[in-house]
Structure formats: C-alpha cells, structure tokens
CSV table of C-alpha atoms in Angstrom, one decimal:
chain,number,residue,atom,x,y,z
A,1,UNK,CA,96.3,-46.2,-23.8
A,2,UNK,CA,99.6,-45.6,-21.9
A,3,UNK,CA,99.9,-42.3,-20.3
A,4,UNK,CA,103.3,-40.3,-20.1
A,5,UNK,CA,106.2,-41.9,-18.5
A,6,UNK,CA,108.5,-40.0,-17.1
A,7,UNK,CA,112.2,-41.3,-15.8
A,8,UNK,CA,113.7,-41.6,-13.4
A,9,UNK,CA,110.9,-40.7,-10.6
A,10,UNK,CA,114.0,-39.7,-8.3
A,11,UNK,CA,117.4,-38.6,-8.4
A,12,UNK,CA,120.0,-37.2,-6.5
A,13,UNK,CA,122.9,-35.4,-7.9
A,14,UNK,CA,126.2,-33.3,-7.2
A,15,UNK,CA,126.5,-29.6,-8.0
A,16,UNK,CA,128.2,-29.5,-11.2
A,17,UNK,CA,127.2,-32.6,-12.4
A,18,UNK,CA,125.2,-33.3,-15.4
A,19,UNK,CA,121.9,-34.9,-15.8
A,20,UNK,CA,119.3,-36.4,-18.3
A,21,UNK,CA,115.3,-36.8,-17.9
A,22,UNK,CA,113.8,-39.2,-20.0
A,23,UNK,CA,109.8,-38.3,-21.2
A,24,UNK,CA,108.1,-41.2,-23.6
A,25,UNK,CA,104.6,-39.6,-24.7
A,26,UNK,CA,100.9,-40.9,-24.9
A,27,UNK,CA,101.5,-42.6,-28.2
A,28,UNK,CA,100.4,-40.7,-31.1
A,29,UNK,CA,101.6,-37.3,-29.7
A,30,UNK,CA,104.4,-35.9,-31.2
A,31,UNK,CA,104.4,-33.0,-29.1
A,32,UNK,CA,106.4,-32.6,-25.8
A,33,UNK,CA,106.9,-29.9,-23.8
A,34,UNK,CA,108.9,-29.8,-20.5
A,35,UNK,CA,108.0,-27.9,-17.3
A,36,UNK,CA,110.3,-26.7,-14.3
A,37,UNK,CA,108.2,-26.4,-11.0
A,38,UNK,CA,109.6,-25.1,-7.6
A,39,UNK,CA,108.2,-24.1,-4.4
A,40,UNK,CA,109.1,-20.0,-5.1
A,41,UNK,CA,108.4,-20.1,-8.9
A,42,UNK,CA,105.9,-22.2,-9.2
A,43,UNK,CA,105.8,-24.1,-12.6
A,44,UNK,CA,107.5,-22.3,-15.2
A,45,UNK,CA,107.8,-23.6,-19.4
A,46,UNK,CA,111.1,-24.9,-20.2
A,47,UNK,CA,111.0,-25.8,-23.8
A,48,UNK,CA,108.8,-27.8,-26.6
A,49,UNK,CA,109.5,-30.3,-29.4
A,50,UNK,CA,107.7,-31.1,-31.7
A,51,UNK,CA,108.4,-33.4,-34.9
A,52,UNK,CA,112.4,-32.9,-33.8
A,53,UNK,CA,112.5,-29.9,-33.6
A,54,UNK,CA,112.7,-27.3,-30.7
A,55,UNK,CA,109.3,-25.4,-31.4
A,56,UNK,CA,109.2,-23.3,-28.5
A,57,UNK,CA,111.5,-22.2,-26.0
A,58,UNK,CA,111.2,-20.1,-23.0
A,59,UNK,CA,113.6,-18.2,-20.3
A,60,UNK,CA,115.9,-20.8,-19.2
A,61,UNK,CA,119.7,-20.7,-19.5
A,62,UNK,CA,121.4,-23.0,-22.0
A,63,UNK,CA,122.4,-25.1,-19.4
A,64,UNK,CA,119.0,-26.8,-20.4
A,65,UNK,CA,118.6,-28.5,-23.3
A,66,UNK,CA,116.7,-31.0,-24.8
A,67,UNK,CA,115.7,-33.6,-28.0
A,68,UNK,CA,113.3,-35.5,-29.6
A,69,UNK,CA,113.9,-38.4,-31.1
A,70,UNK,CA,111.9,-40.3,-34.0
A,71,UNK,CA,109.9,-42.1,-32.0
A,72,UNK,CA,108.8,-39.0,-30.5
A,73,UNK,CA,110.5,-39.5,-26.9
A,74,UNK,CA,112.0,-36.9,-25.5
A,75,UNK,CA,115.3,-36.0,-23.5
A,76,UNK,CA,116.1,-33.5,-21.2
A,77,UNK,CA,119.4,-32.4,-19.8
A,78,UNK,CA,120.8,-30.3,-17.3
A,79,UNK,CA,124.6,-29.3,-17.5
A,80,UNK,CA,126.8,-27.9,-14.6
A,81,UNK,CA,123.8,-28.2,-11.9
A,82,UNK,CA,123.0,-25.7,-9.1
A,83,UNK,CA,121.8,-26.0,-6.1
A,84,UNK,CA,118.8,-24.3,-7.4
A,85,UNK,CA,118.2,-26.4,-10.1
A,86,UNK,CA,116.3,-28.9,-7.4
A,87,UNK,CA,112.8,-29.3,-8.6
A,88,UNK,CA,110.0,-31.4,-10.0
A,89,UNK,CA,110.3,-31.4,-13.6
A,90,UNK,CA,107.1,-32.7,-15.7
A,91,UNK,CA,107.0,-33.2,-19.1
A,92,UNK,CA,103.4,-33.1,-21.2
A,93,UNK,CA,102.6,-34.1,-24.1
A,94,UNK,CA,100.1,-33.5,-27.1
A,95,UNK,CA,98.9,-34.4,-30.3
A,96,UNK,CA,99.7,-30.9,-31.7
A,97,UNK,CA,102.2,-28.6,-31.0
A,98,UNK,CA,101.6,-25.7,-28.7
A,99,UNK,CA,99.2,-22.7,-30.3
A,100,UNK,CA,97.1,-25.0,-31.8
A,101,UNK,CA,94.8,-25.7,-29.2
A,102,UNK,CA,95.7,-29.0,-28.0
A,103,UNK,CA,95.4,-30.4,-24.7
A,104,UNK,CA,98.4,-31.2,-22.7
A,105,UNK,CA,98.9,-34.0,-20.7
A,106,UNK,CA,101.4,-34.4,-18.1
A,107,UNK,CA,103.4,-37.6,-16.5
A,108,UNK,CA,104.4,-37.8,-13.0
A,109,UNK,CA,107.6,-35.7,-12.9
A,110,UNK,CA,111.3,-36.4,-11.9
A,111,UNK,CA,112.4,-35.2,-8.4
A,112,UNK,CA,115.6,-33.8,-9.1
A,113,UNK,CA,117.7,-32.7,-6.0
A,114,UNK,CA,121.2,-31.2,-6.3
A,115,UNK,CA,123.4,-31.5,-3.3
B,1,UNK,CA,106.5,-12.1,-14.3
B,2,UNK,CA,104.4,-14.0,-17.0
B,3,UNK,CA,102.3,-16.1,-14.7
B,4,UNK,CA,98.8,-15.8,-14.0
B,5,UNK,CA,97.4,-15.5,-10.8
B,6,UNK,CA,94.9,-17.5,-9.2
B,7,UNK,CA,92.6,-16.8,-5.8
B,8,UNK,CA,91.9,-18.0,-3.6
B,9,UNK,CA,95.3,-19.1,-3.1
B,10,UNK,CA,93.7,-21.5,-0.4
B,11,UNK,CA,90.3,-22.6,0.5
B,12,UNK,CA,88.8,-24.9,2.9
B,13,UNK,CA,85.5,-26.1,2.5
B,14,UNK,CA,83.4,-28.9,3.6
B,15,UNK,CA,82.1,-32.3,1.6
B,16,UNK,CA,79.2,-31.5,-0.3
B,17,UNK,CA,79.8,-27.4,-0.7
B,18,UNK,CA,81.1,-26.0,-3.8
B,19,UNK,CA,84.0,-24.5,-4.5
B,20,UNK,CA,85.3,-22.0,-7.1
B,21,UNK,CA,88.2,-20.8,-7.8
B,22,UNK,CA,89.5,-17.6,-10.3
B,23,UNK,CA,92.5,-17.6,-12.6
B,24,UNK,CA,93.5,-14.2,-14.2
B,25,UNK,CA,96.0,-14.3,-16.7
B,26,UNK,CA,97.7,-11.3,-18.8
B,27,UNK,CA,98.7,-12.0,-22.6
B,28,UNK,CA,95.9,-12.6,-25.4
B,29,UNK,CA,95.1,-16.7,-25.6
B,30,UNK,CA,94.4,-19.3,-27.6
B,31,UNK,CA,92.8,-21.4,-24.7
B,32,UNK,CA,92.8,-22.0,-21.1
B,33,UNK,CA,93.1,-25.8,-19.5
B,34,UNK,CA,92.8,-26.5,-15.9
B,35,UNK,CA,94.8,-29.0,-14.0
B,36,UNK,CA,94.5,-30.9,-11.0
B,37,UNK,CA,97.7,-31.6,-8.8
B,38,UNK,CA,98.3,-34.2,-5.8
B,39,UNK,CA,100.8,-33.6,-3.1
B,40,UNK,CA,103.9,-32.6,-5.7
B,41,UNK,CA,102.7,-35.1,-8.2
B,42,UNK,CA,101.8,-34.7,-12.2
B,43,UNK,CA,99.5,-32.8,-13.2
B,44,UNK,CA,95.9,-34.3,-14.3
B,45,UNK,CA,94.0,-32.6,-17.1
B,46,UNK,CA,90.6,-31.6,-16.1
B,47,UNK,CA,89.2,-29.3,-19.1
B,48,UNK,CA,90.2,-27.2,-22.2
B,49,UNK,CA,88.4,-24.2,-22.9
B,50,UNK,CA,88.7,-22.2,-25.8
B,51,UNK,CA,89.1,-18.5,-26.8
B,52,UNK,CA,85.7,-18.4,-28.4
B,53,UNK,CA,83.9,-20.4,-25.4
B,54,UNK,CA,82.5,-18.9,-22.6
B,55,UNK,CA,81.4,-22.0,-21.0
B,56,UNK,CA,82.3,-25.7,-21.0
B,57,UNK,CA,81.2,-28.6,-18.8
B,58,UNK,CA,82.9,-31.6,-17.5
B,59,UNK,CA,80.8,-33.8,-14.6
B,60,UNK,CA,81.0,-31.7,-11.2
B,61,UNK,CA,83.4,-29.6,-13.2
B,62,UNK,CA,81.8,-26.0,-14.8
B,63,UNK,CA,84.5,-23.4,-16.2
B,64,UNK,CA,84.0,-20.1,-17.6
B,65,UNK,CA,85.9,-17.9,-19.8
B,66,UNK,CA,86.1,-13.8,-20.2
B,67,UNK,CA,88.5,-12.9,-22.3
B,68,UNK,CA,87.7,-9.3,-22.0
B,69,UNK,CA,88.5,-9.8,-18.5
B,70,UNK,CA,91.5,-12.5,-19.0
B,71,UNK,CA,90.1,-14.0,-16.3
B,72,UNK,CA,88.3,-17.6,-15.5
B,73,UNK,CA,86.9,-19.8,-12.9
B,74,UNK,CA,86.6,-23.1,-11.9
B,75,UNK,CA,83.3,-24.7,-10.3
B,76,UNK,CA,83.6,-28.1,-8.6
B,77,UNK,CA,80.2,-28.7,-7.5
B,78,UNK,CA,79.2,-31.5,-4.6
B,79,UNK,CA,82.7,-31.6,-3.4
B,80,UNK,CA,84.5,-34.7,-2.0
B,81,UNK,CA,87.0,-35.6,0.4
B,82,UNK,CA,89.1,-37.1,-2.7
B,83,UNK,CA,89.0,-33.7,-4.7
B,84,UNK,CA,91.1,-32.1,-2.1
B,85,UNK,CA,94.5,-31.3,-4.2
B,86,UNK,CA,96.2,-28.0,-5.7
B,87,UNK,CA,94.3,-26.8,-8.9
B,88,UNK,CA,96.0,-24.6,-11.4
B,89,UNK,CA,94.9,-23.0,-14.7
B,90,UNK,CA,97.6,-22.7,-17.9
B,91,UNK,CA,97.2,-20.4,-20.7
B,92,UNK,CA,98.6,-21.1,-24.2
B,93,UNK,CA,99.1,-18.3,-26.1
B,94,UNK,CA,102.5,-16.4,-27.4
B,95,UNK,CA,104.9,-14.4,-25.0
B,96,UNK,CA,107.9,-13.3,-25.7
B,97,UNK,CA,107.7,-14.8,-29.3
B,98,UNK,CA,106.9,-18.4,-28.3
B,99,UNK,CA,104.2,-20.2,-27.6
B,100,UNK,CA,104.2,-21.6,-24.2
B,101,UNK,CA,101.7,-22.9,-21.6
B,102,UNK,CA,101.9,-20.2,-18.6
B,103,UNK,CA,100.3,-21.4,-15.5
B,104,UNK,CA,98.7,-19.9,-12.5
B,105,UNK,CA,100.0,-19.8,-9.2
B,106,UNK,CA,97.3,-22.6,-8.3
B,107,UNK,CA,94.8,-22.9,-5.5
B,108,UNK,CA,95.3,-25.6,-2.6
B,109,UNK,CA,91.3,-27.2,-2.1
B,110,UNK,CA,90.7,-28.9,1.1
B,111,UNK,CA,87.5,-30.6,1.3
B,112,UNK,CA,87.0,-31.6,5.2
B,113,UNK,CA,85.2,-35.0,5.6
C-alpha cells in the first residue's frame, strides 16, 4: 500500500506570494490533518479534514487554509507569505478523524522557504 | 503553550544500551503515539497507546502510559547505530475546543557505533 505523498518536496517562494501544498493519503483514509514544524516551535497542528470538511482547526491565522477533495486529497495554501512562514510542513493521514483514536501517519513534508 | 515536553531533550548512548525517553503532556487524552523522525524528514509511526493502556509492546519498542501523571516513556531496547534519529510523542485529545494531535518537543537519540 502507498504511503502519503506529499508535493512538492521543495519550494522556494517570494514574500507575499501565495502557495499550495498538495497531500494524497494512504488510500482508504479519509482523514488528513496538516502540521507546521519549525526549528523555535517545533511542530505545531494546523488544521484537519475529514470527509470535506474542516473537522479541526487550530491557532493559525487565516492566511492558512485548506480542502479536501472527494477523493480524499488534500490542499493546503498559504496566502501573502512571511518570512516566517519557512518551514517543513507534513501532512498525516488516518482512517478516522482525530478523537477517535486513530493512528496517524505522516508523508515526507514540503520544505517551504520564503525569501 | 500547548506542547508537551519531552526529556531528555538529548541523549547519547552506545549500540547495544537502552535508551528511554519521557514525554509529559498537559490536557486529558484520548491516546498517545510516538514517532520517529530523520534529519528534518516525515515522521514514521512507531506505536499507539491508548488512555485505558498502561503498557504496549512493539519489537525493541516498550511504552508506558500514566495518565494520572500525563506522562509516558519510551524504551528502545538493544539499540542500533540506525535508530539514531529525533523521537517525539503526540497527544490527541481536545484543546481549545478541537481535537488536535499536540506533540512533544522530541528527543535527539544518538546511538554511537
């Protein structure tokens, strides 16, 4: 079974510019969940989706955003980027939606850097 | 902040010595995963333990749980050279309304050869 797939590994972008991350789950799953991690905070819960619909969010401007789509793929964007926006961002995903005891499972993460 | 902390926040051992590492977390959960991490890469899955566990194994891999404490540990027993990486435990429960996974801080293993 295909694991997650996260794209693109690495980008590069402009302060101010806008960008999309791409997360396809372990087939089956219809849960994704997307994950901010940085050398000073460490890895911190962006948002879930699950069936669609945003499920669980947590303390991110709403410069982030995100999707699901049918298919259960998952999108995530970042608008009018900062400097500090530079991360590795992993998505995971799970049969079940978060709360209901479900293991997670990550892909390998986008390098974002903002210049 | 929400995040859990782990300790050691570094440890250094050799091949073949165990090593533990502790995870204390601070909102009521539904269960506890740990997670493995190379060099900035994704995050492999190692074990799920739930609330009502207080111990689970997995090969070298023994966790525990104490919910009374909110804390837990990881045991990697017979350690090799290849399980030198960042560990890091996540909590699922509700904060702030939501469910979310909250991770530790993690723990950077170094197994020398």
């Amino acid at each position: 079974k295909a694991g997650v797939t996260q794209t693109p590994r690495y980008l590069i972008k402009t302060r101010g510019q806008q960008v999309t991350l791409s997360c396809s789950p372990i087939s089956g799953h219809r849960s994704v969940s997307w994950y901010q991690q940085t050398p000073g905070q460490g890895l911190q819960f962006l948002f879930e989706y699950f069936s669609e619909t945003q499920r669980n969010k947590g303390n991110f401007p709403g410069r982030f955003s995100g999707r699901q789509f049918s298919n259960s793929r998952s999108e995530m964007n970042v608008s009018t980027l900062e400097l500090g926006d530079s991360a590795l961002y992993l998505c995971a995903s799970s049969v079940y939606n978060l709360g209901a005891n479900t293991e997670a499972f990550f892909g390998q993460g986008t390098r974002l850097t903002v210049v | 902040s929400q995040q859990g902390e782990e300790d050691p926040q570094a440890l250094s051992i050799q091949e073949g010595e165990n090593a533990t590492m502790n995870c204390s977390y601070k909102t009521s959960i539904n269960n506890l995963q740990w997670y493995r991490q190379n060099s900035g890469r994704g995050l492999v899955h190692l074990i799920l333990i739930r609330s009502n566990e207080r111990e689970k194994h997995s090969g070298r891999l023994r966790v525990t749980l104490d919910t009374s404490k909110k804390s837990s540990s990881l045991l990697i027993t017979a350690s090799r050279a290849a399980d030198t990486a960042s560990y890091f435990c996540a909590t699922d429960g509700i904060v702030d309304s939501s469910y979310k996974l909250i991770f530790g801080s993690g723990t950077r293993l170094l197994v020398r050869p």
